[in-house]
Coordinates of C-alpha atoms in Angstrom, one line a residue:
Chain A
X1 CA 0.0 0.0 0.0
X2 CA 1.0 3.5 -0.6
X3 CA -0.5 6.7 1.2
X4 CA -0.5 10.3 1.6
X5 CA -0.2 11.2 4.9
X6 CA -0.8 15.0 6.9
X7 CA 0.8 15.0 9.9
X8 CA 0.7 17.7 12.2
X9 CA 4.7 18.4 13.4
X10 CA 5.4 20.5 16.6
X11 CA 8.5 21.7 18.2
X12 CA 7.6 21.4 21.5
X13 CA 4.8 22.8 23.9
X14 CA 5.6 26.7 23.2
X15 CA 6.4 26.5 19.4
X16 CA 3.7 26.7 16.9
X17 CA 2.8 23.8 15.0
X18 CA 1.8 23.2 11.1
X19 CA 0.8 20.1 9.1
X20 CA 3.3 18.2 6.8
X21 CA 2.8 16.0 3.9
X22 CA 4.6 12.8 3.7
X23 CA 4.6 9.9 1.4
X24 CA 4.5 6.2 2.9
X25 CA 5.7 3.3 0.7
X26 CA 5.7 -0.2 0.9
X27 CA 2.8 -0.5 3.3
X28 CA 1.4 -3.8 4.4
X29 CA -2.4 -4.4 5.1
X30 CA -1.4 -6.2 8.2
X31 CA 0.7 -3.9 9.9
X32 CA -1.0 -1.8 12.4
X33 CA -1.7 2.3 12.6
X34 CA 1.3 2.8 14.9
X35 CA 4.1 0.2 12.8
X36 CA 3.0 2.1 9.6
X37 CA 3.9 5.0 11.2
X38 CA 7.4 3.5 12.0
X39 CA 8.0 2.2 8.9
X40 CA 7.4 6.4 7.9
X41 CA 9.4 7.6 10.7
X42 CA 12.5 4.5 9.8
X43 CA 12.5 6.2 6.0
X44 CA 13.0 9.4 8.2
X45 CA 15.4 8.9 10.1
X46 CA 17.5 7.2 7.1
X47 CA 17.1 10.7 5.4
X48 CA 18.5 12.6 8.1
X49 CA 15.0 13.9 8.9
X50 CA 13.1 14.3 12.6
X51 CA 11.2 11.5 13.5
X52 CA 7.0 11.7 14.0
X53 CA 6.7 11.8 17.8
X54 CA 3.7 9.6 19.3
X55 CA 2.2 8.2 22.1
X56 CA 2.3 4.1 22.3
X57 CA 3.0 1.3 24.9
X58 CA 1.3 -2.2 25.3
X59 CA 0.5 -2.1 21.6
X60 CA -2.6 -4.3 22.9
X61 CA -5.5 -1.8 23.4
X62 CA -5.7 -2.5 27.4
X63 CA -2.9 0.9 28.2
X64 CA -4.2 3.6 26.9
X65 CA -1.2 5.7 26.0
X66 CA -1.6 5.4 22.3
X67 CA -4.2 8.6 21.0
X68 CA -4.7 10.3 17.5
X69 CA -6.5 12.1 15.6
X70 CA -7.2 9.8 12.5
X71 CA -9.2 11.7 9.6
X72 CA -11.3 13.7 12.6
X73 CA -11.9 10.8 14.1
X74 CA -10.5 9.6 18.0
X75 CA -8.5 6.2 17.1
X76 CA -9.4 6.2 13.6
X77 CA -12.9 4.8 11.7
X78 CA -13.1 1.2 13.4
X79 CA -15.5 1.1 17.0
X80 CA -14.4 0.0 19.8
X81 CA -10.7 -0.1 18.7
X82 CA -7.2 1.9 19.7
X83 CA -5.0 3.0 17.0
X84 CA -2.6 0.5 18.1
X85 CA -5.0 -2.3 17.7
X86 CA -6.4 -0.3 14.1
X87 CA -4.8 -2.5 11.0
X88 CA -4.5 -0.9 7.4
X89 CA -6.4 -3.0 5.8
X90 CA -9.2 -0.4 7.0
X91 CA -7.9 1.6 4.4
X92 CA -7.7 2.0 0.6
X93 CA -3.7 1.7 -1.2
X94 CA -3.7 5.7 -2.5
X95 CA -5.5 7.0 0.6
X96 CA -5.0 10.0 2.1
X97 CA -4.9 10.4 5.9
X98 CA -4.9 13.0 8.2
X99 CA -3.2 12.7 11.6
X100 CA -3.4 15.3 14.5
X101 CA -3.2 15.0 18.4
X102 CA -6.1 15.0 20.7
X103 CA -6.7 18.3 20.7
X104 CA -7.9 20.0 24.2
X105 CA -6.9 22.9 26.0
X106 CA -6.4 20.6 28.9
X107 CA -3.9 18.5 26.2
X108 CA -1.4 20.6 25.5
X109 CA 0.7 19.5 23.2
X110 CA 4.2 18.1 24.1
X111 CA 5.7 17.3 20.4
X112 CA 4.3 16.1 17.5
X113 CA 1.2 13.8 18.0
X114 CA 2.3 13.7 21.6
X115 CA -0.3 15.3 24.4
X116 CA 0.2 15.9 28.5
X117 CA -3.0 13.9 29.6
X118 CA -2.4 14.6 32.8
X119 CA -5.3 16.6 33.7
X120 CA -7.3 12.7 33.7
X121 CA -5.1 12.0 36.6
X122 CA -5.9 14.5 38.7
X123 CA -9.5 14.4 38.4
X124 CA -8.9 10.5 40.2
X125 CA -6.8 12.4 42.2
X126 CA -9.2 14.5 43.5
X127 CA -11.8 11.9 43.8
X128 CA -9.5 11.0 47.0
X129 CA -9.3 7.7 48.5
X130 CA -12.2 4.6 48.8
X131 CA -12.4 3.1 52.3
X132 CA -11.4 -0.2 52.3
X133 CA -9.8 -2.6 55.1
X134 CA -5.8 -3.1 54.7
X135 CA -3.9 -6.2 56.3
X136 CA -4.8 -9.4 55.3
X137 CA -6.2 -10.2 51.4
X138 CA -9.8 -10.7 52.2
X139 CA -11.9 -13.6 51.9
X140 CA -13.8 -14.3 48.8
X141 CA -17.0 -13.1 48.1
X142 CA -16.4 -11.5 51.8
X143 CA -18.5 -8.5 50.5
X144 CA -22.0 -9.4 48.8
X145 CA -22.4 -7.8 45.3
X146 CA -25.2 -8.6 43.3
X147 CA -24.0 -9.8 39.3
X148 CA -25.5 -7.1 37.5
X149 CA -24.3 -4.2 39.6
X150 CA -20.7 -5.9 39.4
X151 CA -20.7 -6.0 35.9
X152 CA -22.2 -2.6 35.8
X153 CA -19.2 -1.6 38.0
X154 CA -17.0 -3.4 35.3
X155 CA -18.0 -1.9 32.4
X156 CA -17.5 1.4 33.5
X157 CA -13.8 0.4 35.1
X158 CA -12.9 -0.8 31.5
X159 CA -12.2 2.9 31.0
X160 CA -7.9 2.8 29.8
X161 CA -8.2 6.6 30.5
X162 CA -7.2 7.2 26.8
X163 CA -9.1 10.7 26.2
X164 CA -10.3 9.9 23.2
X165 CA -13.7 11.5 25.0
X166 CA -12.5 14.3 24.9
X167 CA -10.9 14.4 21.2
X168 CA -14.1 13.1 19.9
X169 CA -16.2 15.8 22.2
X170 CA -17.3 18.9 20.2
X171 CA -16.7 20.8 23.7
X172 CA -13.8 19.2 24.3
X173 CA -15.6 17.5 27.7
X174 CA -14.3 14.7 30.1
X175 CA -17.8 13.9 30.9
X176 CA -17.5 10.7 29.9
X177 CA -14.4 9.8 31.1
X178 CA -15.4 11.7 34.7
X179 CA -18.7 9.7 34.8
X180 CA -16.6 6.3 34.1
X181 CA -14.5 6.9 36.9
X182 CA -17.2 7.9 39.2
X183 CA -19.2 5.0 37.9
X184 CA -17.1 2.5 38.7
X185 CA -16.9 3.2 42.7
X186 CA -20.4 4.5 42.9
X187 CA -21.7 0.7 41.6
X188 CA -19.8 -1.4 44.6
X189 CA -20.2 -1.0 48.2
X190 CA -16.7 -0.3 48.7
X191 CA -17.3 2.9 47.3
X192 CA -20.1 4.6 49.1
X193 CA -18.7 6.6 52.2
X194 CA -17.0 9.1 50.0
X195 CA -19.5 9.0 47.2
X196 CA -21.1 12.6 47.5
X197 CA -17.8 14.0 48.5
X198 CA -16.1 12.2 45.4
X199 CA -18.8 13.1 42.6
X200 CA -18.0 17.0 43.8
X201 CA -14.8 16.7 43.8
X202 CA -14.1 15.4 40.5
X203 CA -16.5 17.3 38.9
X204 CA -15.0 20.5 40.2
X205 CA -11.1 19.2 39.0
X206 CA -12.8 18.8 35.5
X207 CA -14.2 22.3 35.5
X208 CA -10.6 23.5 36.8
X209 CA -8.7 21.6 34.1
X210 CA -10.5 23.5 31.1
X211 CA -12.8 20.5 29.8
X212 CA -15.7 21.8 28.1
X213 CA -20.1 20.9 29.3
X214 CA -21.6 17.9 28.0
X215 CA -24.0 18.5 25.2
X216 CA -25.5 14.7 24.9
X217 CA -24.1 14.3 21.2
X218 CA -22.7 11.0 21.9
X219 CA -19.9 11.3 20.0
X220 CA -17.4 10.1 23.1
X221 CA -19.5 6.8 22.9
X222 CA -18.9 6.3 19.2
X223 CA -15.0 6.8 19.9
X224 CA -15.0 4.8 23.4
X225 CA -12.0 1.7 22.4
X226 CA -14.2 0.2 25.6
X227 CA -17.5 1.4 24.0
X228 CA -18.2 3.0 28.0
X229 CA -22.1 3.9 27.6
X230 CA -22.8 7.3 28.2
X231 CA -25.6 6.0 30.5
X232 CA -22.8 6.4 33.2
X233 CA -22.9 10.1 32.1
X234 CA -26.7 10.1 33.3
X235 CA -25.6 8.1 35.9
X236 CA -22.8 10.6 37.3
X237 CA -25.8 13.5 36.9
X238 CA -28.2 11.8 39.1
X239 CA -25.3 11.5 41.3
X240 CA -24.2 15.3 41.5
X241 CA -27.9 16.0 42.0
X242 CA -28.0 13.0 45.2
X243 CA -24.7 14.7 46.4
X244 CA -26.6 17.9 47.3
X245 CA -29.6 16.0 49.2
X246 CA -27.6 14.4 52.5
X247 CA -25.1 14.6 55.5
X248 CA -22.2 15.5 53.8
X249 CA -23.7 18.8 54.0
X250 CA -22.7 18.6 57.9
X251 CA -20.5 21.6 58.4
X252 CA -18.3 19.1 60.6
X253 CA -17.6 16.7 58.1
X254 CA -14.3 17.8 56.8
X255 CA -13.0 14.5 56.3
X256 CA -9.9 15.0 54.9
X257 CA -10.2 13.4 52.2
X258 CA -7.2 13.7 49.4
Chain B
X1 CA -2.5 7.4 31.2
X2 CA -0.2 10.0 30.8
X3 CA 3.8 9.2 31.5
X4 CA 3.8 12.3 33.2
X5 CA 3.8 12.8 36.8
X6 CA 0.4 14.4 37.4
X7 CA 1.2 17.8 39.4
X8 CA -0.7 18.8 42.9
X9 CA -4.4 19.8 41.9
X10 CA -5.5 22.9 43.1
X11 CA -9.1 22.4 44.2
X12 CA -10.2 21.8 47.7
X13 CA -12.3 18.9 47.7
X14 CA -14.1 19.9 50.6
X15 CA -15.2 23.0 49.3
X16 CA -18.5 21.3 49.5
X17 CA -18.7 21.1 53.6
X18 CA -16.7 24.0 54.4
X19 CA -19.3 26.5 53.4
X20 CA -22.7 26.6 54.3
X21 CA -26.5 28.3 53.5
X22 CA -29.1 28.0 51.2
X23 CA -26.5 30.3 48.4
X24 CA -23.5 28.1 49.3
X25 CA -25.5 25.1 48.3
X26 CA -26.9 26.3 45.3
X27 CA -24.2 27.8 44.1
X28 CA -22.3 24.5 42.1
X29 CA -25.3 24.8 39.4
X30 CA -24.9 27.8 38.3
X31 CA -20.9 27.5 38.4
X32 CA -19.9 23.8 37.7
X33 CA -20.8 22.4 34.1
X34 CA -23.1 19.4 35.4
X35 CA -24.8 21.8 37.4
X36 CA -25.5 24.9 34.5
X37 CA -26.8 21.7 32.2
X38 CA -29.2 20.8 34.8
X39 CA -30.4 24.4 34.9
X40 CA -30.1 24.4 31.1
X41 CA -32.5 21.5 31.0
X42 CA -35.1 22.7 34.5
X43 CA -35.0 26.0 32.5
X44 CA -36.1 24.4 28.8
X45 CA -38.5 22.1 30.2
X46 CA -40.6 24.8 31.7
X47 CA -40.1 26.4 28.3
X48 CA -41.6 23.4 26.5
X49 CA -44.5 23.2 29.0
X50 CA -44.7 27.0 27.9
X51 CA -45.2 26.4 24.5
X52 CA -47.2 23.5 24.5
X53 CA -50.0 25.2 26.7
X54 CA -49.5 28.3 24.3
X55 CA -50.4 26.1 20.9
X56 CA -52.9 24.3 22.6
X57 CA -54.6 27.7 24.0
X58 CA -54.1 29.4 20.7
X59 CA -55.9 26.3 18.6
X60 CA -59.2 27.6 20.0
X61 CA -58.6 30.1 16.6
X62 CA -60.3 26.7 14.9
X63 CA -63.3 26.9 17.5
X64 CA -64.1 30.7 16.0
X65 CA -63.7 34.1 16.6
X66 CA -65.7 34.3 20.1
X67 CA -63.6 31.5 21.3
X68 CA -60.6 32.9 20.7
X69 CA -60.8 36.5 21.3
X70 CA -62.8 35.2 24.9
X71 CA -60.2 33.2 26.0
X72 CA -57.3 35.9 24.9
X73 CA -59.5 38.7 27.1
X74 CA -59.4 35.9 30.1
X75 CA -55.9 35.7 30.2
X76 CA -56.0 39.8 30.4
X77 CA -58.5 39.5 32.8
X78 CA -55.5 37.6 35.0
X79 CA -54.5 40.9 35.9
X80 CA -51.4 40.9 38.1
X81 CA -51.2 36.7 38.0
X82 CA -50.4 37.4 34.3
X83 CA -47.9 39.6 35.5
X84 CA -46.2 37.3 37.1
X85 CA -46.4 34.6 34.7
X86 CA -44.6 36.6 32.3
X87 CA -41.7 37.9 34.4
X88 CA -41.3 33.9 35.6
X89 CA -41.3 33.4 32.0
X90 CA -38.9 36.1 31.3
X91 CA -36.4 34.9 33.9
X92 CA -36.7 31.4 32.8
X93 CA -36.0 32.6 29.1
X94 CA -32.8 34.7 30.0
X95 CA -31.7 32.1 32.5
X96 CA -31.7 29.5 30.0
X97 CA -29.9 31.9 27.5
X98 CA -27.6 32.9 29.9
X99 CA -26.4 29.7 30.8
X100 CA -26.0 28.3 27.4
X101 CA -24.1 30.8 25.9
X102 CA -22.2 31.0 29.2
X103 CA -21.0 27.5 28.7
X104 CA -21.0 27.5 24.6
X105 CA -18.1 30.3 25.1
X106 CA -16.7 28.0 27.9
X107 CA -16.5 24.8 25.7
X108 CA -14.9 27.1 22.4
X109 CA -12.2 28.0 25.3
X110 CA -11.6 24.2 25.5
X111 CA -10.5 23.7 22.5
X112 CA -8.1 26.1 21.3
X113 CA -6.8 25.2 18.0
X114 CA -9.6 23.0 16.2
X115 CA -9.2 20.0 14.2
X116 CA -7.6 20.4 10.3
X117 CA -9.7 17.3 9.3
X118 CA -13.6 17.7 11.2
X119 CA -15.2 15.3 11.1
X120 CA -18.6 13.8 13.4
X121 CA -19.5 9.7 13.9
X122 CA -23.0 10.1 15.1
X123 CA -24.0 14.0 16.7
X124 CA -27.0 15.0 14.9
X125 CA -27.7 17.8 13.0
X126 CA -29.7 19.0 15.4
X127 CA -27.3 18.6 18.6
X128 CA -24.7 20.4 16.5
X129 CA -27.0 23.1 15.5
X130 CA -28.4 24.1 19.4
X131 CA -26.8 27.6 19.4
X132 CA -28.0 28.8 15.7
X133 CA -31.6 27.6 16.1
X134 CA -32.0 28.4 20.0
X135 CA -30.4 32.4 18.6
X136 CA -33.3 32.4 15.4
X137 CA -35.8 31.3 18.5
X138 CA -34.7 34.2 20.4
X139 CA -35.1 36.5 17.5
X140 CA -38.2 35.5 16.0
X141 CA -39.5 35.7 20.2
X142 CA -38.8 39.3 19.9
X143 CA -40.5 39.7 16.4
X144 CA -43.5 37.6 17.5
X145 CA -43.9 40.2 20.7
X146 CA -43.7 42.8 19.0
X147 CA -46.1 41.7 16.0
X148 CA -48.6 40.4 18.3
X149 CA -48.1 41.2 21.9
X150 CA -47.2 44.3 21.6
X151 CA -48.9 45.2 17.5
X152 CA -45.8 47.1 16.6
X153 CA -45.7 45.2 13.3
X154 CA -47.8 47.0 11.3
X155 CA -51.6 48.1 11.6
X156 CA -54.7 46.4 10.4
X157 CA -57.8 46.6 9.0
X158 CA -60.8 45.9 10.7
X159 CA -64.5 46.8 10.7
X160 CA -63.5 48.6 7.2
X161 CA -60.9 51.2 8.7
X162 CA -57.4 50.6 9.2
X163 CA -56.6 50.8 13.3
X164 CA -53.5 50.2 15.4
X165 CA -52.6 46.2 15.9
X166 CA -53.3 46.1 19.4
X167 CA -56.7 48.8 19.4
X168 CA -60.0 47.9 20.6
X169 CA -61.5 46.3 17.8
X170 CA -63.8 43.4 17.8
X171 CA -66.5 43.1 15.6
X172 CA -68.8 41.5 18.1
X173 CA -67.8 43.6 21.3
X174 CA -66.2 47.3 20.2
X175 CA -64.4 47.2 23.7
X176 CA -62.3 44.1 23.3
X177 CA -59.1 43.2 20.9
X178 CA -59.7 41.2 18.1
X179 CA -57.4 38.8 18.5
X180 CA -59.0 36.6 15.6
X181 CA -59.1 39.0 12.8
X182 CA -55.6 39.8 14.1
X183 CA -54.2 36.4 13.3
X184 CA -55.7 36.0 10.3
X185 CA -54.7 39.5 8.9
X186 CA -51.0 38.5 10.0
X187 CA -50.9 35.2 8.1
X188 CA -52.5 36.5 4.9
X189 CA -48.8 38.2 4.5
X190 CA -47.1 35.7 2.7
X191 CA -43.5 37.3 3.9
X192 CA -45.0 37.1 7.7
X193 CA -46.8 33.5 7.5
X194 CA -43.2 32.1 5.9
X195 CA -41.1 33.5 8.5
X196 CA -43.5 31.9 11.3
X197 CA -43.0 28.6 9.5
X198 CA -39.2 28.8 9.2
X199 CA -39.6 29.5 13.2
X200 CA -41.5 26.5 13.6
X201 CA -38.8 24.1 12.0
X202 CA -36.1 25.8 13.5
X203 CA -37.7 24.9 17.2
X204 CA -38.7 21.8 15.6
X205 CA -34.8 21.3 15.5
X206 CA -33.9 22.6 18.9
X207 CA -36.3 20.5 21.0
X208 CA -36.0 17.4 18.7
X209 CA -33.1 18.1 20.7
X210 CA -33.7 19.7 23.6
X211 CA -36.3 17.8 24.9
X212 CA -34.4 14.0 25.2
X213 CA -31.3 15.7 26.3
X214 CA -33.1 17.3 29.7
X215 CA -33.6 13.6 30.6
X216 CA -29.9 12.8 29.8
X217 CA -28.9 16.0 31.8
X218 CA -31.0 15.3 35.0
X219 CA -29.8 12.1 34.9
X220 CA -33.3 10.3 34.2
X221 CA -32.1 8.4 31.1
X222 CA -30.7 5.0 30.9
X223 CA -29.4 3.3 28.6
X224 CA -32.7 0.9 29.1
X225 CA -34.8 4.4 28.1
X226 CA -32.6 6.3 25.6
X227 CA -34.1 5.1 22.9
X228 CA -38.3 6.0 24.1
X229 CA -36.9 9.0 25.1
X230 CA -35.6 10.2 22.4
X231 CA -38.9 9.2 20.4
X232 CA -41.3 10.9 23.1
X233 CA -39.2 13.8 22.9
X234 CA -38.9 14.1 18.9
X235 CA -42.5 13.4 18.8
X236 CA -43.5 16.1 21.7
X237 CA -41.6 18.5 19.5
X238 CA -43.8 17.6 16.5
X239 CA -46.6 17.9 18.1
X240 CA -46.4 21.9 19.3
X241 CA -44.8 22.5 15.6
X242 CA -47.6 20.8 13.4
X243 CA -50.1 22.3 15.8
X244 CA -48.1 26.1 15.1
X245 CA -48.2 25.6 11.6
X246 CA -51.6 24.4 11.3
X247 CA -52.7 27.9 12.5
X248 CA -50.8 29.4 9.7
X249 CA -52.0 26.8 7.2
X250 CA -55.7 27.1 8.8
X251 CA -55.8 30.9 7.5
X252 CA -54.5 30.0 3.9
X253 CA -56.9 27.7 3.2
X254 CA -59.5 29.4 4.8
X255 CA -60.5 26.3 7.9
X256 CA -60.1 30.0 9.9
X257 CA -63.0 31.7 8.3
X258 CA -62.3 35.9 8.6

């Protein structure tokens, strides 16, 4: 296969960026998104050129690390898959394919395709702690949970904190990946001392990172590589709403948490 | 996630329980984005309601000209409860306005430098188009006041002699506002009857929208409901337009007899 590619090249976090056109040769159908991109940056390198700079890792889908921006759409054009797991054979021989970074005022942009996600960190940061006994591993099936609301609880902890929510978001919102997060705690009894304090918390780390609101357009479904339901999005609403109606109202109850 | 250590976040997480009063509490949904959407939605629900009843009231024009024009002088007779009815309206209007816009500019914030290649998997038309067709709402509002509210637009014949919009003017009872003949002289304007019908699609639009997306937004969808209410709240939204446009369409082809 042979393509066209636009890739958007960028100094660093200060300098501004531009798109470039390269040409890649001698592509197999079986290689994946991120290998045909090293068989580009290996003809780069050869010609004395810099390198594409992007995010990868496991190479598996399960990480998370790997991102872009495949012809405007988070991971490229096949559901419920991460660019790393995204083969060519998704595309035509003569294509042309446009590749930018997740693009978010909360991502800025490192190099290249390469953005600081770090703002998803520290809205689980600021969810704070779940109480939970230490010592000893615990006996199984110590703690009663019901099938359903464990898989519920699953589903939404098969989040890999990618961001592609927020690349696919037309407001550039985390709502998704918020309401994941929250999700998975609210769903299991482990979670539910800190649950009003947690929903607040994260949603107010979310606001302070520079996401954008939620608009119900779904489009952070459609580029989910977990396929997360934005049901947990209703879900983390009826939640905020719950965390104003209770006790951890009480003036007193400064628990520290964080 | 990111390879890059996450650094200290900067919001308190008990800002929740460290202040207190009625202002404290309600003060995360008009600041955070879960909570403005949740106003967003309160706000345009009680704006559906509003124009629901209103079509429904104003299909007495079918029922004849004494229906009509006595029902249009028992809402006058409301006296200061109308009053108040339309200054709730008014707040709920401008609060809904308010609050979208404040979190449109928000979300364009969010996302600096936009993507070369755009590109949408599944947001409707209609999701994508909130802001145009809730600004052509707020400006055909103002031309529907002041064309029939407040008979700026124009004056009209009746009882042979041309008179001011709003003048006493009924046929039947000299003392009273024709309401009737009022209607019927505005949508013999071809100009006039078109722009009503454009105004009718265009809200057609925005609560084909609107409406499913409060549930979303209060958290009262599941993935269980999405689809019925997405249907209810399309079909709702038919339902005030083809009643609207049936008026107008009522006059052309003289079902409202002058």
């Amino acid at each position: 296969m042979n393509l066209t590619l636009n890739v958007w090249r960028q100094k660093d976090r200060n300098a501004a960026g531009r798109m470039e056109t390269y040409k890649a040769s001698h592509i197999s159908p079986d290689m994946s998104f991120l290998e045909m991109l090293d068989v580009v940056n290996e003809d780069l390198i050869k010609t004395g050129k810099e390198p594409i700079a992007f995010d990868h890792d496991c190479r598996e889908g399960i990480c998370g690390m790997c991102s872009l921006m495949i012809n405007g759409m988070a991971h490229g054009p096949e559901r419920a898959t991460a660019t790393c797991q995204l083969h060519m054979r998704k595309f035509r021989d003569g294509d042309e394919i446009t590749i930018e970074p997740f693009r978010a005022r909360a991502f800025p942009v490192l190099r290249d395709l390469v953005t600081d996600r770090g703002a998803l960190d520290r809205i689980v940061q600021a969810g704070g702690f779940v109480g939970v006994n230490t010592g000893g591993a615990p006996d199984g099936n110590e703690i009663p949970i019901p099938r359903e609301r464990q898989e519920t609880a699953m589903d939404a902890a098969a989040c890999i904190g990618c961001g592609a929510c927020v690349a696919a978001c037309k407001n550039a919102s985390a709502m998704l990946y918020v309401s994941a997060k929250v999700g998975h705690l609210v769903n299991l009894p482990q979670g539910q001392p800190e649950r009003q304090q947690r929903v607040r918390a994260m949603v107010a780390q979310h606001d302070h990172e520079g996401f954008g609101h939620c608009t119900n357009q779904y489009e952070c479904q459609a580029a989910c590589p977990k396929e997360i339901s934005v049901g947990f999005i209703a879900q983390l609403n009826r939640e905020y709403l719950h965390s104003s109606f209770g006790f951890a109202e009480r003036e007193d109850s400064s628990t520290g948490v964080g | 996630m990111s390879n890059l250590a996450p650094t200290k976040r900067e919001v308190p997480v008990n800002s929740l329980a460290s202040r207190t009063g009625l202002a404290a509490w309600f003060r995360p949904y008009v600041t955070s984005t879960v909570g403005s959407k949740m106003l967003v939605a309160v706000t345009g629900l009680m704006l559906t309601g509003f124009v629901l009843a209103h079509m429904i009231g104003n299909l007495k024009i079918f029922a004849g000209r004494t229906a009509l024009n006595d029902y249009a002088a028992f809402l006058k007779s409301l006296g200061p409860l109308l009053w108040v009815a339309r200054i709730g309206l008014l707040v709920v209007f401008a609060l809904h306005i308010y609050l979208a816009l404040k979190l449109k500019k928000r979300s364009l914030e969010a996302r600096p430098i936009n993507y070369a290649y755009q590109n949408t998997m599944i947001a409707s038309v209609s999701s994508r188009t909130m802001l145009w067709t809730g600004l052509a709402i707020l400006a055909f509002t103002i031309f529907h006041l002041a064309h029939f509210t407040f008979g700026w637009v124009g004056p009209v014949e009746a009882n042979g002699k041309m008179v001011g919009n709003h003048e006493p003017n009924d046929a039947e009872m000299p003392t009273r506002h024709d309401v009737y003949g009022m209607v019927i002289h505005g949508f013999r304007q071809p100009v006039v009857s078109i722009l009503y019908i454009v105004a009718q699609m265009l809200l057609l639009m925005h609560l084909g929208h609107g409406i499913p997306s409060t549930f979303q937004s209060l958290g009262l969808n599941t993935p269980r409901t999405q689809r019925m209410i997405r249907a209810v709240g399309w079909l709702l939204a038919l339902v005030i337009v083809a009643g609207n446009i049936g008026i107008v369409v009522g006059v052309w082809f003289d079902f409202v007899k002058p």
